Amino acid sequence: MPKLWNETIEEHRRAVRETVLETTAVLVTERGLRSVTMSKIAEESGIGRATLYKYFPDVESIMTAWHEEQIADHLRELAALRDGPGGAGERLRAVLEAYAFIQQRRHGHGPELGALLHQGEHVTGAEQHLHRFLRELLAEGVRSGDIRDDVSPDELATYCLHALAAAGALPSKAAVRRLVTVTVTGLSPAAG
């Protein structure tokens, strides 16, 4: 087949997949995981059920694929902040604040969906990646004098991730920002 034809087919497949992922996420958010059927997803996506089954075997696999994309987007967002302008302390604060807001949004999934989405290798791998990523940024902050040096960057990364997980229970953006301020204050050299 000509290259253009292959590219067109691949683009079509990507578009169908993205439509299915987004449609399913909206339906599950509105109706709950157990109330959404493959038939409803196919209808709302504008494709046939047989076509949908060529992409995914069930609603859970669609939501898992959607979640994997969400995690990848979050990691890209955090990496852009880490690699952005400013000193290590400024970039660290930006990363921690963005992560805290991600945590706040995450807890809007509800228990049933949360149980499905927050298990598996894709989540474990992302958590390990995020820990390494944060540890390296903290080590850079220690070298520049922006971060305390009496606690290892590895421990500080663990501390930050666990502290900011509390953002999921906070009711407002202002409360999330206060949590970030408290966390960042604990990282400063003066805190040591």
Tab-separated table of C-alpha atoms in Angstrom:
chain	number	residue	atom	x	y	z
A	1	MET	CA	0.000	0.000	0.000
A	2	PRO	CA	1.204	3.555	-0.632
A	3	LYS	CA	2.689	5.409	2.335
A	4	LEU	CA	-0.019	8.086	2.202
A	5	TRP	CA	-2.710	5.408	2.457
A	6	ASN	CA	-1.027	3.864	5.521
A	7	GLU	CA	-0.694	7.269	7.184
A	8	THR	CA	-4.347	8.038	6.474
A	9	ILE	CA	-5.473	4.725	7.946
A	10	GLU	CA	-3.297	5.200	11.025
A	11	GLU	CA	-4.624	8.734	11.530
A	12	HIS	CA	-8.183	7.415	11.238
A	13	ARG	CA	-7.474	4.694	13.811
A	14	ARG	CA	-5.966	7.244	16.202
A	15	ALA	CA	-8.993	9.515	15.771
A	16	VAL	CA	-11.435	6.656	16.422
A	17	ARG	CA	-9.459	5.546	19.459
A	18	GLU	CA	-9.345	9.080	20.897
A	19	THR	CA	-13.070	9.546	20.306
A	20	VAL	CA	-13.824	6.257	22.066
A	21	LEU	CA	-11.584	7.155	25.024
A	22	GLU	CA	-13.078	10.615	25.493
A	23	THR	CA	-16.664	9.467	24.954
A	24	THR	CA	-16.254	6.663	27.469
A	25	ALA	CA	-14.677	8.968	30.057
A	26	VAL	CA	-17.610	11.375	29.752
A	27	LEU	CA	-20.202	8.585	29.953
A	28	VAL	CA	-18.532	6.965	32.973
A	29	THR	CA	-18.261	10.328	34.737
A	30	GLU	CA	-21.942	11.064	34.105
A	31	ARG	CA	-23.429	7.607	34.727
A	32	GLY	CA	-20.930	5.529	36.672
A	33	LEU	CA	-18.727	2.687	35.484
A	34	ARG	CA	-21.286	-0.119	35.777
A	35	SER	CA	-23.984	1.843	33.928
A	36	VAL	CA	-22.029	2.249	30.702
A	37	THR	CA	-22.269	-0.413	28.000
A	38	MET	CA	-20.195	-1.045	24.920
A	39	SER	CA	-23.338	-0.441	22.857
A	40	LYS	CA	-23.796	3.001	24.368
A	41	ILE	CA	-20.124	3.851	23.799
A	42	ALA	CA	-20.361	2.773	20.147
A	43	GLU	CA	-23.552	4.781	19.637
A	44	GLU	CA	-22.171	7.933	21.291
A	45	SER	CA	-18.852	7.589	19.439
A	46	GLY	CA	-20.592	7.246	16.086
A	47	ILE	CA	-19.160	3.821	15.271
A	48	GLY	CA	-20.543	0.302	15.104
A	49	ARG	CA	-20.240	-2.123	18.023
A	50	ALA	CA	-18.196	-4.521	15.908
A	51	THR	CA	-15.729	-1.727	15.172
A	52	LEU	CA	-15.529	-0.809	18.858
A	53	TYR	CA	-14.689	-4.416	19.754
A	54	LYS	CA	-11.770	-4.284	17.292
A	55	TYR	CA	-10.268	-1.614	19.524
A	56	PHE	CA	-11.263	-2.705	23.055
A	57	PRO	CA	-12.775	-5.824	24.638
A	58	ASP	CA	-14.735	-4.013	27.404
A	59	VAL	CA	-15.473	-0.743	29.186
A	60	GLU	CA	-12.782	-1.356	31.809
A	61	SER	CA	-10.058	-1.691	29.181
A	62	ILE	CA	-11.191	1.557	27.581
A	63	MET	CA	-11.000	3.362	30.907
A	64	THR	CA	-7.582	1.857	31.628
A	65	ALA	CA	-6.302	3.091	28.248
A	66	TRP	CA	-7.826	6.508	28.935
A	67	HIS	CA	-6.113	6.604	32.327
A	68	GLU	CA	-2.748	5.627	30.826
A	69	GLU	CA	-3.056	8.622	28.490
A	70	GLN	CA	-3.994	10.887	31.392
A	71	ILE	CA	-0.923	9.771	33.333
A	72	ALA	CA	1.334	10.327	30.319
A	73	ASP	CA	-0.130	13.830	29.911
A	74	HIS	CA	0.473	14.572	33.598
A	75	LEU	CA	4.070	13.390	33.405
A	76	ARG	CA	4.669	15.562	30.323
A	77	GLU	CA	3.137	18.554	32.118
A	78	LEU	CA	5.368	18.015	35.156
A	79	ALA	CA	8.463	17.514	32.973
A	80	ALA	CA	7.784	20.795	31.153
A	81	LEU	CA	7.639	22.599	34.504
A	82	ARG	CA	10.811	20.862	35.708
A	83	ASP	CA	12.634	21.866	32.520
A	84	GLY	CA	11.231	25.398	32.485
A	85	PRO	CA	12.908	28.659	33.433
A	86	GLY	CA	14.000	29.609	36.930
A	87	GLY	CA	16.061	28.166	39.699
A	88	ALA	CA	15.639	24.693	41.126
A	89	GLY	CA	13.510	25.971	44.005
A	90	GLU	CA	11.101	27.817	41.713
A	91	ARG	CA	10.780	24.886	39.337
A	92	LEU	CA	10.305	22.488	42.260
A	93	ARG	CA	7.470	24.601	43.644
A	94	ALA	CA	5.807	24.698	40.199
A	95	VAL	CA	6.093	20.907	39.881
A	96	LEU	CA	4.760	20.301	43.393
A	97	GLU	CA	1.822	22.647	42.881
A	98	ALA	CA	0.891	21.035	39.567
A	99	TYR	CA	1.164	17.582	41.164
A	100	ALA	CA	-1.052	18.671	44.072
A	101	PHE	CA	-3.743	19.883	41.666
A	102	ILE	CA	-3.519	16.581	39.782
A	103	GLN	CA	-4.107	14.810	43.098
A	104	GLN	CA	-7.097	17.016	43.860
A	105	ARG	CA	-8.703	16.214	40.482
A	106	ARG	CA	-7.879	12.519	40.803
A	107	HIS	CA	-10.067	12.070	43.834
A	108	GLY	CA	-13.115	13.163	41.853
A	109	HIS	CA	-13.247	9.715	40.209
A	110	GLY	CA	-15.286	8.073	42.939
A	111	PRO	CA	-14.424	4.811	44.705
A	112	GLU	CA	-15.486	2.341	41.999
A	113	LEU	CA	-13.645	4.088	39.174
A	114	GLY	CA	-10.694	4.921	41.417
A	115	ALA	CA	-10.294	1.254	42.310
A	116	LEU	CA	-10.147	0.350	38.621
A	117	LEU	CA	-7.876	3.165	37.507
A	118	HIS	CA	-5.330	3.306	40.299
A	119	GLN	CA	-4.078	-0.243	40.096
A	120	GLY	CA	-1.790	-2.014	37.713
A	121	GLU	CA	1.647	-1.647	36.259
A	122	HIS	CA	0.978	1.626	34.443
A	123	VAL	CA	0.290	3.343	37.780
A	124	THR	CA	3.217	1.706	39.579
A	125	GLY	CA	5.591	2.618	36.750
A	126	ALA	CA	4.360	6.217	36.716
A	127	GLU	CA	4.771	6.505	40.500
A	128	GLN	CA	8.345	5.204	40.301
A	129	HIS	CA	9.110	7.563	37.409
A	130	LEU	CA	7.663	10.496	39.336
A	131	HIS	CA	9.672	9.612	42.452
A	132	ARG	CA	12.960	9.480	40.471
A	133	PHE	CA	12.040	12.656	38.640
A	134	LEU	CA	11.326	14.500	41.903
A	135	ARG	CA	14.416	13.086	43.622
A	136	GLU	CA	16.621	14.442	40.812
A	137	LEU	CA	15.015	17.887	41.011
A	138	LEU	CA	15.441	17.904	44.796
A	139	ALA	CA	19.110	16.898	44.426
A	140	GLU	CA	19.570	19.809	42.035
A	141	GLY	CA	17.967	22.051	44.662
A	142	VAL	CA	20.351	20.745	47.331
A	143	ARG	CA	23.335	21.531	45.087
A	144	SER	CA	22.059	25.059	44.440
A	145	GLY	CA	21.330	25.666	48.129
A	146	ASP	CA	17.555	25.984	47.597
A	147	ILE	CA	16.743	22.714	49.383
A	148	ARG	CA	17.831	21.438	52.796
A	149	ASP	CA	20.751	19.013	52.775
A	150	ASP	CA	20.220	17.240	56.108
A	151	VAL	CA	17.682	14.788	54.603
A	152	SER	CA	18.381	12.780	51.460
A	153	PRO	CA	16.605	13.821	48.263
A	154	ASP	CA	15.160	10.298	48.103
A	155	GLU	CA	13.461	10.730	51.486
A	156	LEU	CA	12.348	14.242	50.603
A	157	ALA	CA	10.750	12.970	47.385
A	158	THR	CA	8.793	10.379	49.368
A	159	TYR	CA	7.788	13.026	51.890
A	160	CYS	CA	6.563	15.402	49.152
A	161	LEU	CA	4.547	12.783	47.288
A	162	HIS	CA	2.827	11.566	50.443
A	163	ALA	CA	2.213	15.070	51.784
A	164	LEU	CA	0.691	16.259	48.525
A	165	ALA	CA	-1.543	13.200	48.224
A	166	ALA	CA	-3.590	14.996	50.901
A	167	ALA	CA	-4.624	17.498	48.212
A	168	GLY	CA	-7.221	14.963	47.132
A	169	ALA	CA	-9.228	15.694	50.256
A	170	LEU	CA	-8.990	19.475	50.047
A	171	PRO	CA	-12.040	21.492	49.020
A	172	SER	CA	-10.462	24.409	47.182
A	173	LYS	CA	-7.534	25.585	45.101
A	174	ALA	CA	-6.574	27.963	47.903
A	175	ALA	CA	-6.311	25.026	50.319
A	176	VAL	CA	-4.164	23.115	47.821
A	177	ARG	CA	-1.840	26.118	47.471
A	178	ARG	CA	-1.521	26.346	51.271
A	179	LEU	CA	-0.592	22.652	51.387
A	180	VAL	CA	2.079	23.252	48.750
A	181	THR	CA	3.417	26.219	50.759
A	182	VAL	CA	3.647	24.110	53.910
A	183	THR	CA	5.402	21.325	51.978
A	184	VAL	CA	7.872	23.692	50.277
A	185	THR	CA	8.597	25.427	53.603
A	186	GLY	CA	9.585	22.052	55.048
A	187	LEU	CA	12.095	21.626	52.193
A	188	SER	CA	13.904	24.926	52.735
A	189	PRO	CA	17.421	24.981	54.203
A	190	ALA	CA	16.092	27.103	57.112
A	191	ALA	CA	13.772	24.222	58.103
A	192	GLY	CA	16.816	22.012	58.712
